[in-house]
Structures are given as structure tokens and as C-alpha cells.
Amino acid sequence: MNLSRLALAVVEPPIDVLNPFDGSLVGTVAKVGAAQVPQLLEQGRQGARLCAALPRHRRARILEQAALAIERDAHGFARLIVDEAGKTLVQAQKEVKRCVNTLKLSAEEAKRNAGEVVPFDAYEGSESRQGWFTREPLGLIVAITPYNDPLNLVAHKLGPAIAGGNAVILKPSELAPLSALRLVDYLVQAGLPEAVVTVATGGAELGRALVAAREVRMISFTGGFVTGEQIARTAGLKKLAMDLGGNAPVIVMGDCDLPAAIDSCVSGAFWAAGQNCIGTQRLLVQASVYEAFCEGFVRRAEALVAGDPALASTDIGPMITPQAAQNAEQVVNDALRDGARLLCGHRRQGSCYGATVLENVDHASRLWREEVFAPVVVLQPFDTFDEAIALANEPEYSLHAGIFTGNLATAMSAARRIEAGGVMINDSSDYRFDAMPFGGSKYGSLGREGVRFAYEEMTQPKVVCLNTPT
Ligand code: NAD
């Protein structure tokens, strides 16, 4: 697809993109390897010059036009996401809508966030100086993305990068690269010079070589902790933005609207088969309502249908591969061996793994301490609010958290005390608006996405100072 524009001498057999549900062939992409990196960098260098030279109104117009084209092709994109990533149609449609918004926000950012006046006369002795800073492109950015939101997470990198006048070498997940290629086709049709975004489809070996390249100014990575750590070790002196995993806690206080909390938490835990970085993994429920919450939550979880994502009756699509489903099964088996009690689920068929709920999970287990990234949730009772906060903050990393309460003071206290990149009040952890700052807290948290914030990460201030003594 996009690679044909590059005329790379790709020698390795192509990558088959398989439907996660039934293993059927969805498409084939070239397998670009480390040997092609010099050519990719050459194209990237040229792209950086071209994008920096585009006036802001042109960058904005390209992003707007691409957004409109994607909106017109919303159904095609949604079908592609179902086929390559296994989301249900409703989930895929939501992702397409968000991608359109991300690109429109990026277009706006290109036009408004160009710099600031610097108040030089605020410093005694600088009264004769006036000046400003502009927001300049970084140059060449390598963007590496995961499989689980194969369209919108790519837009979160390309939109702000283009708005800021950068070139990007994009390495999408080898498991689901097709939505990214289609998105870039629309950007080019909207007038983006082809060299500005180079899509390089390949695996970890390609990723490693791109990360190591000296002329790359920034690695914008979304993916898992293990990969993030490998990238940090290889990158050398370049900017790193790391959007890694979560293990989201949601606190359910006894004074909350319980039916609303159950509703929201079921969606938060099982959306996209739990393959969601802000998906709810640990439900901390006050003892006074634990039984009622548990009964309502488990009844709702049991009713969720796992299976073919192309069917309207399906609530939970497949995991990305049978191996990913087996891994989830193994994490649950380990927790059960360590004394956890199964409340529902833990049934796997191929890549499909049904909604699984456990209680009495050992806090030393992987299921409590690490991201499971599967439709698996842990219920944990607590007595006091202080206890809930301590439980919420136990893991060494975090992204989002949530709390359900009818008490404003409790909500505000939770917002202050929970260590997370975002605290959702009377919502599960699974809420995100594409303009808000988005990122983690504690271990591995580097940078923020959310269009304005990614744009600022992807540009650098340049100061101009005029000394004009009177
Ligand atoms: P992953 O880390 O396995 O892969 C992500 C990307 O990194 C892929 O393109 C992969 O090919 C590439 N890669 C692998 N090894 C590499 C290396 N050594 N050097 C460079 N690139 C390499 O992640 P995944 O399984 O595709 O995605 C799931 C993870 O992504 C979860 O942990 C999830 O929480 C996280 N995620 C985070 C966010 C966020 O915004 N914080 C959003 C979605 C997903």
C-alpha cells in the first residue's frame, strides 16, 4: 500500500494480517526490516524539510480535509477495524468518530499554538529587551503504535506531529497495520507531501533500528512496559514520549448511585475485550454495598456474549491472537492457584475469552500488580476510604482511575490522593476525550498525549530577543 511509494527493496516475505476471530487473511503488507532504515531516514529527512515549509494554514487544511474524508469513509474504516483488530462494530465506529475529532483538533492546534510573547522586562536589567518564542518543529519523529486502537492512536501521533511541522516515520503494530495505511492514504489525498509520513510496516527488529537512529529527534511510543523499557535503553539522546499500560482501580463508595456505577463499570472493564489501556481492572467496593454490587456486576458480566465481532449480538470480540487469550487464561489460573475465587467467566475458545470476574485475589499476584489487558476484573472489598486509596495506589504504575460517590468532599479527596494521570468521578476509568491531557503517573510516565499536549511535546520553543535601548 503506502510502501509502494517508497520503492524499497524489501526482501523478506510479507506480513499476513489475520482476522483475530477466525484467523482469515485480511490483508498483506510488506515486511520492512532494519536494512531499509537508511532509506526510511532519507525519506524522513526530506519530509521534515517539506513539512516545516508548509504554512500553518496548509497543515490545518490537510488535516481538516483528511478528517472529512475519513468521516465519509467511516463505515469502511469501522469494518477494517473489526476485521484487523477484532473490535465489535459499535466499538470500531466509536474509534473512527474519535479519529475524526483528533484530526480536527490537530488542525485547530496548527492555527493557534504558535508561541508567546516573553515578558523580558519582568527581570530587572532586561527593560530594553522585547521578544517572543515560536514553536518550531523537532524534525523527524518515529511513531510506534500498538494494535488495540489501530486508527485513533495513530491519529494521536500524526495529527499533532503534522500540525507542528514535523515528518514522521510511523511503525504501526504488525498485527493491525491496515487502518494506519488507509489513514495515511487520506492524508496524502488531502495534499500532504508523501515524504512527510512514511509508513514502515514491520516488527520489533525494525522498531529497534528506528529507535536507535541518531537523526531521529523523538520517539513517540504507545505500547507495553517491556517494549517501553527496551526503547528507553536503545534510544540515546532523543526525546521520549511513553504512553504505556495501566491497571486501573475504580472505587465504589457505599453512598454512590449503585445501578449507575455497575452500568459504567461493566462497560469500563469489558470494552474492547479489556484490551484497553484505561480499562477497569480492579474494582474496590465498600463493604456496605459489596454484596449488592457483586451480585449486579456478575449478573451483567455473565450476560455478555463473547464471539464474532462482526455480529450485532456480540458484546466482547476476540483478543488479538489466540496466544493473547491463552496468556490471560494463564494469569487467571495463577491467581486461582494462589487462592482467588472465580465469580464468572474464565472460558476460552480460540482467541475469545469471556468476561471473567474474580475476588479474593492475592495482592502479590500478577493479576493484582500488573496490567492484564484482557476482559478480566478483580473485586476487592474495603471498609474505609483511606484503605481504598491505599489499595488504588498499590501498583507501581498507573494511568486512569475512577470513583463513584455521592459526596463531593470524598470525590475531591480522591482526586487529590489517587496517584494517576486522570481521576474520573462518577465514571469508570474508561473515559477519555481526545483534547484532554492523557498519560500516566509513577513508573514509566513520560509525556502527555491529547492533541494540544502532544503538539507541545512535538515542537520546541525558539526565542527571539530584541535589545532596543531607548
Ligand atoms: P507492544 O509493546 O507489544 O507493541 C507496541 C509496538 O511496539 C508495536 O508496533 C511493536 O511492533 C513495537 N515494538 C515491539 N518491540 C519493539 C522494540 N524492541 N523496539 C521498538 N518497537 C518495538 O504493545 P501491544 O501489545 O501492541 O499493545 C498493548 C499495550 O499498549 C498495552 O500495554 C496497553 O496498555 C498499551 N497501550 C497504551 C495506551 C496509552 O495511550 N497509554 C494506549 C493503548 C495501548
PDB file of N, CA and C and ligand atoms in Angstrom, residues 144-148 153 171-174 204 207-208 221-224 227 230-231 243-245 277 371 373 399 438, ligand 1:
ATOM      1  N   ILE A 144       5.585   4.837  17.100  1.00  0.00           N
ATOM      2  CA  ILE A 144       5.395   3.377  17.172  1.00  0.00           C
ATOM      3  C   ILE A 144       4.085   3.116  17.922  1.00  0.00           C
ATOM      4  N   THR A 145       3.201   2.357  17.290  1.00  0.00           N
ATOM      5  CA  THR A 145       1.852   2.230  17.856  1.00  0.00           C
ATOM      6  C   THR A 145       1.459   0.763  18.083  1.00  0.00           C
ATOM      7  N   PRO A 146       0.490   0.548  18.988  1.00  0.00           N
ATOM      8  CA  PRO A 146       0.050  -0.816  19.322  1.00  0.00           C
ATOM      9  C   PRO A 146      -1.154  -1.236  18.463  1.00  0.00           C
ATOM     10  N   TYR A 147      -1.645  -2.424  18.733  1.00  0.00           N
ATOM     11  CA  TYR A 147      -2.721  -2.978  17.901  1.00  0.00           C
ATOM     12  C   TYR A 147      -4.116  -2.577  18.346  1.00  0.00           C
ATOM     13  N   ASN A 148      -4.260  -2.122  19.598  1.00  0.00           N
ATOM     14  CA  ASN A 148      -5.617  -2.148  20.149  1.00  0.00           C
ATOM     15  C   ASN A 148      -6.525  -1.016  19.685  1.00  0.00           C
ATOM     16  N   LEU A 153      -5.133   5.879  17.758  1.00  0.00           N
ATOM     17  CA  LEU A 153      -3.824   6.095  18.402  1.00  0.00           C
ATOM     18  C   LEU A 153      -2.786   6.544  17.378  1.00  0.00           C
ATOM     19  N   LYS A 171       5.662   3.369  12.554  1.00  0.00           N
ATOM     20  CA  LYS A 171       5.686   1.907  12.557  1.00  0.00           C
ATOM     21  C   LYS A 171       4.465   1.423  13.331  1.00  0.00           C
ATOM     22  N   PRO A 172       3.403   1.095  12.589  1.00  0.00           N
ATOM     23  CA  PRO A 172       2.211   0.616  13.293  1.00  0.00           C
ATOM     24  C   PRO A 172       2.424  -0.821  13.756  1.00  0.00           C
ATOM     25  N   SER A 173       1.519  -1.300  14.574  1.00  0.00           N
ATOM     26  CA  SER A 173       1.614  -2.700  15.019  1.00  0.00           C
ATOM     27  C   SER A 173       1.553  -3.622  13.799  1.00  0.00           C
ATOM     28  N   GLU A 174       2.420  -4.608  13.779  1.00  0.00           N
ATOM     29  CA  GLU A 174       2.406  -5.565  12.671  1.00  0.00           C
ATOM     30  C   GLU A 174       1.143  -6.425  12.709  1.00  0.00           C
ATOM     31  N   ALA A 204       9.452  -5.930  15.636  1.00  0.00           N
ATOM     32  CA  ALA A 204      10.304  -5.361  16.670  1.00  0.00           C
ATOM     33  C   ALA A 204      11.697  -5.000  16.142  1.00  0.00           C
ATOM     34  N   GLY A 207      11.510  -1.735  14.570  1.00  0.00           N
ATOM     35  CA  GLY A 207      11.310  -0.741  15.626  1.00  0.00           C
ATOM     36  C   GLY A 207      12.624  -0.399  16.312  1.00  0.00           C
ATOM     37  N   ARG A 208      13.393  -1.432  16.656  1.00  0.00           N
ATOM     38  CA  ARG A 208      14.670  -1.214  17.360  1.00  0.00           C
ATOM     39  C   ARG A 208      15.622  -0.362  16.513  1.00  0.00           C
ATOM     40  N   PHE A 221       5.963   6.751  21.541  1.00  0.00           N
ATOM     41  CA  PHE A 221       5.641   5.320  21.634  1.00  0.00           C
ATOM     42  C   PHE A 221       4.354   5.105  22.420  1.00  0.00           C
ATOM     43  N   THR A 222       3.496   4.267  21.913  1.00  0.00           N
ATOM     44  CA  THR A 222       2.370   3.762  22.689  1.00  0.00           C
ATOM     45  C   THR A 222       2.433   2.242  22.644  1.00  0.00           C
ATOM     46  N   GLY A 223       2.455   1.627  23.812  1.00  0.00           N
ATOM     47  CA  GLY A 223       2.538   0.168  23.859  1.00  0.00           C
ATOM     48  C   GLY A 223       2.804  -0.299  25.274  1.00  0.00           C
ATOM     49  N   GLY A 224       3.401  -1.472  25.385  1.00  0.00           N
ATOM     50  CA  GLY A 224       3.572  -2.095  26.698  1.00  0.00           C
ATOM     51  C   GLY A 224       4.850  -1.671  27.410  1.00  0.00           C
ATOM     52  N   THR A 227       8.310  -3.252  26.139  1.00  0.00           N
ATOM     53  CA  THR A 227       8.796  -2.574  24.931  1.00  0.00           C
ATOM     54  C   THR A 227       9.285  -1.172  25.273  1.00  0.00           C
ATOM     55  N   GLN A 230      12.681  -1.348  26.636  1.00  0.00           N
ATOM     56  CA  GLN A 230      13.680  -1.641  25.589  1.00  0.00           C
ATOM     57  C   GLN A 230      13.990  -0.377  24.795  1.00  0.00           C
ATOM     58  N   ILE A 231      12.945   0.374  24.468  1.00  0.00           N
ATOM     59  CA  ILE A 231      13.139   1.604  23.681  1.00  0.00           C
ATOM     60  C   ILE A 231      13.991   2.598  24.467  1.00  0.00           C
ATOM     61  N   ASP A 243       3.531   6.290  26.178  1.00  0.00           N
ATOM     62  CA  ASP A 243       2.153   6.041  26.605  1.00  0.00           C
ATOM     63  C   ASP A 243       2.013   4.559  26.826  1.00  0.00           C
ATOM     64  N   LEU A 244       2.114   4.156  28.088  1.00  0.00           N
ATOM     65  CA  LEU A 244       2.217   2.729  28.407  1.00  0.00           C
ATOM     66  C   LEU A 244       0.901   2.232  29.015  1.00  0.00           C
ATOM     67  N   GLY A 245       1.001   1.154  29.739  1.00  0.00           N
ATOM     68  CA  GLY A 245      -0.215   0.496  30.208  1.00  0.00           C
ATOM     69  C   GLY A 245      -0.754   1.058  31.512  1.00  0.00           C
ATOM     70  N   CYS A 277      -6.090   0.432  27.456  1.00  0.00           N
ATOM     71  CA  CYS A 277      -5.120   0.830  28.483  1.00  0.00           C
ATOM     72  C   CYS A 277      -5.768   1.469  29.695  1.00  0.00           C
ATOM     73  N   GLU A 371      -0.759  -4.973  34.618  1.00  0.00           N
ATOM     74  CA  GLU A 371      -1.842  -4.847  33.647  1.00  0.00           C
ATOM     75  C   GLU A 371      -2.122  -6.222  33.034  1.00  0.00           C
ATOM     76  N   PHE A 373      -4.725  -6.590  30.542  1.00  0.00           N
ATOM     77  CA  PHE A 373      -5.084  -6.252  29.156  1.00  0.00           C
ATOM     78  C   PHE A 373      -5.969  -7.342  28.539  1.00  0.00           C
ATOM     79  N   LEU A 399      -2.483   4.817  35.150  1.00  0.00           N
ATOM     80  CA  LEU A 399      -2.891   5.688  34.046  1.00  0.00           C
ATOM     81  C   LEU A 399      -4.147   6.436  34.512  1.00  0.00           C
ATOM     82  N   PHE A 438      -3.446  13.399  28.397  1.00  0.00           N
ATOM     83  CA  PHE A 438      -3.612  11.967  28.627  1.00  0.00           C
ATOM     84  C   PHE A 438      -2.258  11.320  28.822  1.00  0.00           C
TER      85      PHE A 438
HETATM   86  P1  NAD B   1       3.727  -3.787  22.335  1.00  0.00           P
HETATM   87  O1  NAD B   1       4.565  -3.024  23.276  1.00  0.00           O
HETATM   88  O2  NAD B   1       3.894  -5.248  22.244  1.00  0.00           O
HETATM   89  O3  NAD B   1       3.920  -3.250  20.838  1.00  0.00           O
HETATM   90  C1  NAD B   1       3.732  -1.897  20.520  1.00  0.00           C
HETATM   91  C2  NAD B   1       4.556  -1.552  19.290  1.00  0.00           C
HETATM   92  O4  NAD B   1       5.949  -1.644  19.607  1.00  0.00           O
HETATM   93  C3  NAD B   1       4.342  -2.469  18.097  1.00  0.00           C
HETATM   94  O5  NAD B   1       4.308  -1.674  16.922  1.00  0.00           O
HETATM   95  C4  NAD B   1       5.577  -3.361  18.117  1.00  0.00           C
HETATM   96  O6  NAD B   1       5.918  -3.886  16.855  1.00  0.00           O
HETATM   97  C5  NAD B   1       6.637  -2.378  18.593  1.00  0.00           C
HETATM   98  N1  NAD B   1       7.820  -2.984  19.192  1.00  0.00           N
HETATM   99  C6  NAD B   1       7.937  -4.170  19.819  1.00  0.00           C
HETATM  100  N2  NAD B   1       9.187  -4.327  20.299  1.00  0.00           N
HETATM  101  C7  NAD B   1       9.890  -3.226  19.967  1.00  0.00           C
HETATM  102  C8  NAD B   1      11.220  -2.768  20.204  1.00  0.00           C
HETATM  103  N3  NAD B   1      12.097  -3.510  20.883  1.00  0.00           N
HETATM  104  N4  NAD B   1      11.574  -1.554  19.747  1.00  0.00           N
HETATM  105  C9  NAD B   1      10.699  -0.778  19.081  1.00  0.00           C
HETATM  106  N5  NAD B   1       9.432  -1.158  18.814  1.00  0.00           N
HETATM  107  C10 NAD B   1       9.019  -2.364  19.263  1.00  0.00           C
HETATM  108  O7  NAD B   1       2.216  -3.411  22.692  1.00  0.00           O
HETATM  109  P2  NAD B   1       0.870  -4.050  22.124  1.00  0.00           P
HETATM  110  O8  NAD B   1       0.719  -5.438  22.665  1.00  0.00           O
HETATM  111  O9  NAD B   1       0.756  -3.827  20.661  1.00  0.00           O
HETATM  112  O10 NAD B   1      -0.205  -3.074  22.827  1.00  0.00           O
HETATM  113  C11 NAD B   1      -0.696  -3.263  24.098  1.00  0.00           C
HETATM  114  C12 NAD B   1      -0.050  -2.337  25.104  1.00  0.00           C
HETATM  115  O11 NAD B   1      -0.194  -0.981  24.701  1.00  0.00           O
HETATM  116  C13 NAD B   1      -0.716  -2.419  26.456  1.00  0.00           C
HETATM  117  O12 NAD B   1       0.253  -2.451  27.462  1.00  0.00           O
HETATM  118  C14 NAD B   1      -1.521  -1.143  26.537  1.00  0.00           C
HETATM  119  O13 NAD B   1      -1.809  -0.685  27.829  1.00  0.00           O
HETATM  120  C15 NAD B   1      -0.659  -0.196  25.798  1.00  0.00           C
HETATM  121  N6  NAD B   1      -1.443   0.943  25.348  1.00  0.00           N
HETATM  122  C16 NAD B   1      -1.235   2.165  25.928  1.00  0.00           C
HETATM  123  C17 NAD B   1      -2.015   3.239  25.536  1.00  0.00           C
HETATM  124  C18 NAD B   1      -1.810   4.612  26.108  1.00  0.00           C
HETATM  125  O14 NAD B   1      -2.186   5.581  25.453  1.00  0.00           O
HETATM  126  N7  NAD B   1      -1.239   4.736  27.294  1.00  0.00           N
HETATM  127  C19 NAD B   1      -2.992   3.076  24.565  1.00  0.00           C
HETATM  128  C20 NAD B   1      -3.164   1.813  24.011  1.00  0.00           C
HETATM  129  C21 NAD B   1      -2.387   0.752  24.401  1.00  0.00           C
END
